Short mmCIF file of C-alpha atoms in Angstrom, two decimals:
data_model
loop_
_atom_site.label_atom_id
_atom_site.label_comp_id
_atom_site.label_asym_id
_atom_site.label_seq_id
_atom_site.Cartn_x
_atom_site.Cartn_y
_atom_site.Cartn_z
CA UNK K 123 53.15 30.77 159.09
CA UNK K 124 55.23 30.55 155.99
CA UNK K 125 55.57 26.73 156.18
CA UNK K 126 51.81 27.04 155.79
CA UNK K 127 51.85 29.16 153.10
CA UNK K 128 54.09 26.70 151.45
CA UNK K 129 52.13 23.66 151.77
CA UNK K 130 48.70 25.68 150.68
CA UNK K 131 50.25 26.96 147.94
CA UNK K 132 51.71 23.43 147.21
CA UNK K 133 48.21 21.84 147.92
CA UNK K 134 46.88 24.59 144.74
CA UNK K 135 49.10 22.73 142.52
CA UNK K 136 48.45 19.06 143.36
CA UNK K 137 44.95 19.83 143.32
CA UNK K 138 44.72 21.09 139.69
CA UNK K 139 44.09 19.36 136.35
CA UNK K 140 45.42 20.68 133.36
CA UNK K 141 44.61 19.80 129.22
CA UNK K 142 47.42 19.42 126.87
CA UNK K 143 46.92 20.02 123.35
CA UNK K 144 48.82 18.97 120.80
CA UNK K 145 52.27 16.27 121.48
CA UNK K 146 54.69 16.98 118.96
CA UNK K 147 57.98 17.83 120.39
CA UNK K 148 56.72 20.94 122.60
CA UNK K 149 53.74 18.71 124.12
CA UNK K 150 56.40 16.04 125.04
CA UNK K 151 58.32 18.41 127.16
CA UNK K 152 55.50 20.33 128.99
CA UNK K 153 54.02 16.87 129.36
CA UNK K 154 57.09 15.43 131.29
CA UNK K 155 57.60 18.98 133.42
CA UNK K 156 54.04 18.73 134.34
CA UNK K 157 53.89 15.22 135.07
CA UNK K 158 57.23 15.40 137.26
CA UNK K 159 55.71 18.38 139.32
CA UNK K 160 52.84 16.40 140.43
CA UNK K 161 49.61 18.35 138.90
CA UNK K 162 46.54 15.82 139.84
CA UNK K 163 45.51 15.42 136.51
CA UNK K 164 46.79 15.61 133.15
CA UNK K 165 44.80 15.21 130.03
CA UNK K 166 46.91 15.00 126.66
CA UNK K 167 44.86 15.30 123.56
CA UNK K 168 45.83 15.26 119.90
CA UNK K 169 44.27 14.02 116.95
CA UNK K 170 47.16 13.29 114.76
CA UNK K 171 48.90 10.21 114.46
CA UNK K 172 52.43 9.49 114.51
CA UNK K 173 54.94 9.72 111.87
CA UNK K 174 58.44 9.09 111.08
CA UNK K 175 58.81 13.17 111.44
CA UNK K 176 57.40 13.69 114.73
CA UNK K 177 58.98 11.23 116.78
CA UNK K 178 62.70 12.99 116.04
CA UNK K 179 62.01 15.57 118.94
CA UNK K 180 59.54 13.55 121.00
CA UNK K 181 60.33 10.97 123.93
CA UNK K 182 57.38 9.72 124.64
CA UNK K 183 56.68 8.14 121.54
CA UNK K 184 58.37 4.33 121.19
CA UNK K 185 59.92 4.35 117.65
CA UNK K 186 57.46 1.36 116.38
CA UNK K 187 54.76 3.55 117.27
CA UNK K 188 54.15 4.93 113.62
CA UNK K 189 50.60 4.98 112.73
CA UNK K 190 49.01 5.05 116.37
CA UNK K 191 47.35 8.08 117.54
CA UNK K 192 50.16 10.70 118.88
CA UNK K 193 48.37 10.81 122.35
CA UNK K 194 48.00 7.62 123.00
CA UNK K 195 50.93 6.23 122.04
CA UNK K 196 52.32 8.82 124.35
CA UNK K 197 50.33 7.59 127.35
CA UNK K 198 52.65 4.37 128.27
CA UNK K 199 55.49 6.54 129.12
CA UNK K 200 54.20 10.00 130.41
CA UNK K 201 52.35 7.58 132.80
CA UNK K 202 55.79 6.24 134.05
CA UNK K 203 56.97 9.63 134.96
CA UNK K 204 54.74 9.35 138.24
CA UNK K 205 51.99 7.29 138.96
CA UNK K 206 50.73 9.55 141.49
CA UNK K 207 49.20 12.08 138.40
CA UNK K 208 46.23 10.53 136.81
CA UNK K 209 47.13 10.67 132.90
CA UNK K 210 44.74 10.39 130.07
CA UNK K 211 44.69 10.45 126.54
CA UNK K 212 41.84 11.89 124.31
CA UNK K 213 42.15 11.09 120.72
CA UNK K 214 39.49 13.90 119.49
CA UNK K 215 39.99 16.90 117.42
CA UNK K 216 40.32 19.96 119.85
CA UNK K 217 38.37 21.96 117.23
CA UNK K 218 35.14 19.59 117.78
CA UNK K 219 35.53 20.05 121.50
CA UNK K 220 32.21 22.03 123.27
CA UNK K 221 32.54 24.75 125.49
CA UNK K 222 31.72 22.93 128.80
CA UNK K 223 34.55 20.60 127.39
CA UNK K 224 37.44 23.18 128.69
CA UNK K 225 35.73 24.40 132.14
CA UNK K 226 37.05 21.23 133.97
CA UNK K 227 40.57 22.50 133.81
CA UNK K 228 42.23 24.57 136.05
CA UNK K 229 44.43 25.17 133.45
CA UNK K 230 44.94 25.32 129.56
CA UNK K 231 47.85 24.10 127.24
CA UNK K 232 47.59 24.96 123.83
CA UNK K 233 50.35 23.79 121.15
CA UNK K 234 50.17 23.38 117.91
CA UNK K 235 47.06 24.92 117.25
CA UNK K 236 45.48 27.96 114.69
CA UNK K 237 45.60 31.11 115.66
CA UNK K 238 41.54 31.13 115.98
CA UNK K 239 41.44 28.19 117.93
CA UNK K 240 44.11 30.14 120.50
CA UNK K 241 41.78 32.75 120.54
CA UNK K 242 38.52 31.03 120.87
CA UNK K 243 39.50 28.79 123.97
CA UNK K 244 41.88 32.02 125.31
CA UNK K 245 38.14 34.33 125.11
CA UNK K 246 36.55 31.38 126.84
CA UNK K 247 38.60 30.41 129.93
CA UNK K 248 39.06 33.90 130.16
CA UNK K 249 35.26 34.14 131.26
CA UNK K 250 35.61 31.48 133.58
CA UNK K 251 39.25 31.72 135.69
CA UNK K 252 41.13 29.59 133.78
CA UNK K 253 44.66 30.19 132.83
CA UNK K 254 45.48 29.48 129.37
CA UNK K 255 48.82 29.42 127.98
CA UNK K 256 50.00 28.91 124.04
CA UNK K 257 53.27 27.55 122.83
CA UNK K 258 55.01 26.38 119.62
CA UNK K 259 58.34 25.66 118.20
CA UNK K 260 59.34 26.72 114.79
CA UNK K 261 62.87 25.24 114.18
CA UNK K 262 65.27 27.66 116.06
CA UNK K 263 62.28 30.10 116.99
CA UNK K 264 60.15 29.03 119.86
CA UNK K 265 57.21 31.08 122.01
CA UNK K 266 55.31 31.09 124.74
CA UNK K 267 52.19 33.68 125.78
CA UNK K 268 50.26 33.46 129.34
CA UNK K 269 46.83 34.59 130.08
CA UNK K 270 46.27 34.17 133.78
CA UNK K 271 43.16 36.62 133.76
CA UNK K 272 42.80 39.99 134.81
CA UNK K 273 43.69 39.39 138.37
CA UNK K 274 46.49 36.96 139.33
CA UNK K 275 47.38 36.81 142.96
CA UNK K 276 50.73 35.48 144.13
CA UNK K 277 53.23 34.98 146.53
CA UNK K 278 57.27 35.62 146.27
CA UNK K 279 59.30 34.68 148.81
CA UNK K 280 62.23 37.49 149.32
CA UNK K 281 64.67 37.70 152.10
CA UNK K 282 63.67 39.81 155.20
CA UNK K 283 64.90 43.21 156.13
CA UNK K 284 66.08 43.32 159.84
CA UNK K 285 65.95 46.69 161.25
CA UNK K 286 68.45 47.20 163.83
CA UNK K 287 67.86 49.02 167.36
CA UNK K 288 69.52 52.50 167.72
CA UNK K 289 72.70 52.51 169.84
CA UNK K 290 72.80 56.16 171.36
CA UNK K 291 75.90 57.64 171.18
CA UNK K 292 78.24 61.41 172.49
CA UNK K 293 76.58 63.21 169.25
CA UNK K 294 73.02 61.74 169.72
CA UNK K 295 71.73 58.72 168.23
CA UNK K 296 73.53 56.76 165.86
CA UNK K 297 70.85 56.62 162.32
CA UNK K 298 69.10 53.14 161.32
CA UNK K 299 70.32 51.33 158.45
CA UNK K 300 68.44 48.43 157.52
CA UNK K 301 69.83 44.81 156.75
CA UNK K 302 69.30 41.77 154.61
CA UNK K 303 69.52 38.56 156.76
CA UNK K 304 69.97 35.66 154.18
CA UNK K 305 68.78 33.02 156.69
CA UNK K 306 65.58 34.32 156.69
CA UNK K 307 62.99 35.51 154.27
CA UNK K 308 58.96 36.57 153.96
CA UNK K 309 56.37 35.86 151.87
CA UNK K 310 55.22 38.71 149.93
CA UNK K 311 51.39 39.31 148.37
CA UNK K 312 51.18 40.54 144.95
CA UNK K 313 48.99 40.20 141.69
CA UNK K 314 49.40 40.73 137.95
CA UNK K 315 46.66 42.07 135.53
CA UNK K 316 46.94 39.97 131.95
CA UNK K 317 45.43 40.58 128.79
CA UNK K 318 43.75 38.10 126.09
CA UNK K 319 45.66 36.55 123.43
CA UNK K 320 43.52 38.55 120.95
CA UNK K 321 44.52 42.12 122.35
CA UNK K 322 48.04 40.98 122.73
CA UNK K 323 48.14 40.12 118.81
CA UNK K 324 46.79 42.85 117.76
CA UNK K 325 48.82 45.83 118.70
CA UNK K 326 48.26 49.11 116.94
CA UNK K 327 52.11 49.54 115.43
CA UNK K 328 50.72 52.97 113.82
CA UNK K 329 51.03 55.13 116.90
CA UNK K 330 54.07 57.03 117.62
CA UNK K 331 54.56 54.94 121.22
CA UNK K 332 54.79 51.98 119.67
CA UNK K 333 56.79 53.00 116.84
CA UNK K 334 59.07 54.44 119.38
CA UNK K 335 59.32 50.61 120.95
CA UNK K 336 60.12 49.02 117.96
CA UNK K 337 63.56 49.16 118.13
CA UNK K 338 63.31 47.06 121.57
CA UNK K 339 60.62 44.66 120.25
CA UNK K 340 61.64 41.21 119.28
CA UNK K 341 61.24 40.67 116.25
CA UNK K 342 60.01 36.83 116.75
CA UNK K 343 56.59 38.72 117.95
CA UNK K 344 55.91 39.28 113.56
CA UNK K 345 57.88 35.80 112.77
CA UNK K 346 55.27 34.28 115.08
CA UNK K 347 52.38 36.75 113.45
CA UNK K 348 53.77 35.35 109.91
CA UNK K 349 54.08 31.63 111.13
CA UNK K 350 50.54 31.34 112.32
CA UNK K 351 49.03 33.02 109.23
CA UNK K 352 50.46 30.70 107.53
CA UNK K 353 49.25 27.95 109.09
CA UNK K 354 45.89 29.67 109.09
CA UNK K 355 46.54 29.65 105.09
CA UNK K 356 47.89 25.96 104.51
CA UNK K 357 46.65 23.79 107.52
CA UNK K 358 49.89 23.09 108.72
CA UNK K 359 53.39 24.54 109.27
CA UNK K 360 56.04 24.77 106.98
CA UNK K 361 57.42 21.30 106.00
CA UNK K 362 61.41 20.55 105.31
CA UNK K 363 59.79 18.52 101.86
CA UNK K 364 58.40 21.31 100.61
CA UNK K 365 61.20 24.05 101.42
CA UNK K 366 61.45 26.28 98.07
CA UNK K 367 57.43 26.90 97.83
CA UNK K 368 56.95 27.13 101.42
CA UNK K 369 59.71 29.85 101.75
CA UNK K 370 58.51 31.59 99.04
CA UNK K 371 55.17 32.06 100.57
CA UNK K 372 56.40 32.40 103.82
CA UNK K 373 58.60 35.59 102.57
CA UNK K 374 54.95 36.69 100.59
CA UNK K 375 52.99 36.40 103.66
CA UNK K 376 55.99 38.34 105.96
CA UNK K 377 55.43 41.35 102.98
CA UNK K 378 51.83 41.24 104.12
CA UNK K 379 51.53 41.03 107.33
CA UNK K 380 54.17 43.79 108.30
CA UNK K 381 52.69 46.31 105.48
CA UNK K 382 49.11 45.56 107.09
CA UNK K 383 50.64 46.53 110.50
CA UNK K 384 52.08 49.44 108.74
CA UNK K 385 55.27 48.29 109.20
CA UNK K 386 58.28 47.74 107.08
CA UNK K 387 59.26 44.22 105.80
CA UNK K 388 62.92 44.48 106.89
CA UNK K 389 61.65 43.95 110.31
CA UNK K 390 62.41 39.93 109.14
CA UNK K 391 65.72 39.82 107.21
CA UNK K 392 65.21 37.56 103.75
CA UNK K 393 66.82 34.68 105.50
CA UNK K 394 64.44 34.26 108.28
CA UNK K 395 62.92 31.03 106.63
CA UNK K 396 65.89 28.88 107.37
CA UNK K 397 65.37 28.69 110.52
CA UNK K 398 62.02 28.08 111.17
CA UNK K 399 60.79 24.59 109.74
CA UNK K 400 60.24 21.81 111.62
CA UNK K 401 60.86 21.55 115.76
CA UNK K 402 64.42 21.45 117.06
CA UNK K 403 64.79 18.88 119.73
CA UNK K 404 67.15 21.80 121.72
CA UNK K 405 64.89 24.57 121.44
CA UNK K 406 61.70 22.12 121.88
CA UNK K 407 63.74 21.38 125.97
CA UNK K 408 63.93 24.97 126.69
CA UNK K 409 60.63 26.19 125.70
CA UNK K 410 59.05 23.43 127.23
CA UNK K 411 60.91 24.50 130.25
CA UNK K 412 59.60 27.52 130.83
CA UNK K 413 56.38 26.92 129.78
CA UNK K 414 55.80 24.12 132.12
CA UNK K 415 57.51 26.07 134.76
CA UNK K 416 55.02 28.73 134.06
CA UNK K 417 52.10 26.35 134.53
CA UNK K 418 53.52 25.12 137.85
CA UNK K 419 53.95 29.03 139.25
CA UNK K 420 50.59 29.73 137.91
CA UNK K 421 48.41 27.33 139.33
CA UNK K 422 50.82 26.86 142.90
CA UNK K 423 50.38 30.79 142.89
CA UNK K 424 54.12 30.95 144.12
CA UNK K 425 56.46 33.58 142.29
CA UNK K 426 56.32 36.22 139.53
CA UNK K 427 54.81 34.82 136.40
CA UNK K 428 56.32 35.58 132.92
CA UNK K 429 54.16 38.60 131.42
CA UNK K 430 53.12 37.78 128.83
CA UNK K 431 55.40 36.18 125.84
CA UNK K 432 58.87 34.30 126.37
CA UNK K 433 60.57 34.41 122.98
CA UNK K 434 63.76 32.12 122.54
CA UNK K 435 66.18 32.47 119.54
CA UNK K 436 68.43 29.33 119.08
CA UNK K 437 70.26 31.02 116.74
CA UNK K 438 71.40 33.29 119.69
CA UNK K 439 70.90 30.57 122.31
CA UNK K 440 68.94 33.34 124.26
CA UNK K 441 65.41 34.41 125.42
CA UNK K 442 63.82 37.17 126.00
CA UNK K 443 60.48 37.91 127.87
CA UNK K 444 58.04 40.87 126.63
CA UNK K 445 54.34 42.30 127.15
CA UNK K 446 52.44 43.00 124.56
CA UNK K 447 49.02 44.43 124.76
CA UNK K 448 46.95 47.23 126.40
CA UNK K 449 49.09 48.67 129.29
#
């Protein structure tokens, strides 16, 4: 029974296809752990084409590749990985994309794009059953946030509990203790409720319970609310060129966005902005990690999923997963 269980569950996964957006660094990664698990079909698309910048933290890219289209000239090589998964390339704008465009997907990769966009696509697939997941990596900062709907079922595999016959005894029966046996375990049903990526960012911070969780919250939850406002504001995210005015915004835009949450700005010490420009190779690997690992659990509906951000600190060289939203 549980080798059946195994193979269905397997069977899920190489029966899905899932849409990448956006191959910087981040989209590289999730590319190759998605490609390497053996997902039926995956669809990379980005717009932008490549430049001497964006081929520091991604593979897939051949160095004499400046110019081309970022998806396509990442197409040779994610191919490679395994020609079993049928990989494609779309060259369009993902903010020109219809509706019915998403609903072929089993599953949703968004990197790289404005905090609307997230939203819009995350309200969507929401209405139809399919999991959507955001990601980005913001020098030493990176994040990822999972919406696998409001019912996610599951399986985890845990190791069985023997109970033991009683052995009577002089003074009467001898009481049952239970045991672990380690060469055998069961598969265990269970399902997680998620929230949308709207609720999620927008927690009310005024209320005495979450004022009471502040001190546990990580504060990468407002860099990330400060980093997508400003590429909300400026099209783009903050650029290694343009350092001096870019951090002074940045620090401007952290003063607003904590006092509109009713919040203090020290949450985000005055040095926050050198770590957060461009994508760090590094942090790019383990972000991508667990976000295609995510993916893979999701859609193979085998273990407990993260719920519902995975924040990593490079500077710390640790990670940290949180919920955020209604409880």
């Amino acid at each position: 029974m549980q080798l059946y269980i195994v193979i269905l569950h397997s069977d899920l996964l190489r029966g899905s296809r899932v849409l990448l957006v956006g191959l910087r660094g981040l989209g590289a990664e999730v590319a190759k752990n998605l490609i390497l698990a053996g997902v039926k079909g995956l669809t990379m698309l980005d717009h932008e084409l490549v430049t001497e910048e964006s081929c520091r933290a991604q593979f897939l890219i051949p160095v004499n590749n400046q110019g081309q289209n970022r998806a396509q000239a990442s197409l040779e090589r994610a191919q490679y990985l395994n020609p079993m998964v049928e990989v494609k390339a779309d060259t369009d704008r993902v903010e020109t994309k219809p509706d019915e465009f998403f609903l072929q997907f089993e599953a949703v990769c968004l990197t790289g794009c404005s905090r609307d966009l997230m939203v819009r696509v995350d309200q969507l697939c929401f209405q139809h059953n399919i999991k959507v997941f955001c990601g980005d990596v913001f020098g030493y900062h990176g994040y990822m946030f999972s919406d696998l709907g409001q019912e996610h079922n599951y399986v985890e595999e845990k190791p069985k509990v023997v109970k033991p016959k009683t052995e009577a005894s002089n003074d009467g029966p001898e009481a049952k203790k239970t045991k672990i046996d380690p060469n055998e375990t069961t598969m265990i049903k269970k399902t997680a409720c998620f929230c949308s990526l709207k609720l999620a960012l927008e927690v009310d911070w005024t209320n005495e319970k979450a004022k009471s969780s502040l001190k546990h919250t990580p504060v990468d939850y407002f860099l990330l609310h400060v980093l997508l406002k400003f590429r909300t504001d400026k099209g783009r995210d903050p650029h290694p060129e343009s350092f001096e005015a870019d951090a002074m915004l940045l620090r401007q835009i952290r003063d607003d966005v904590l006092e509109a949450m009713g919040l203090s700005s020290d949450l985000l010490p005055h040095d926050f902005v050198s770590y957060c420009f461009s994508e760090m190779a590094p942090v790019c690997a383990v972000v991508g990690g667990v976000l295609g690992q995510e993916v893979v659990k999701a859609l193979s509906q085998r273990d407990a999923p993260h719920k519902n951000f995975f924040f990593f600190d490079g500077m710390k060289g640790s990670g940290v997963v949180d919920y955020f939203g209604p409880k």
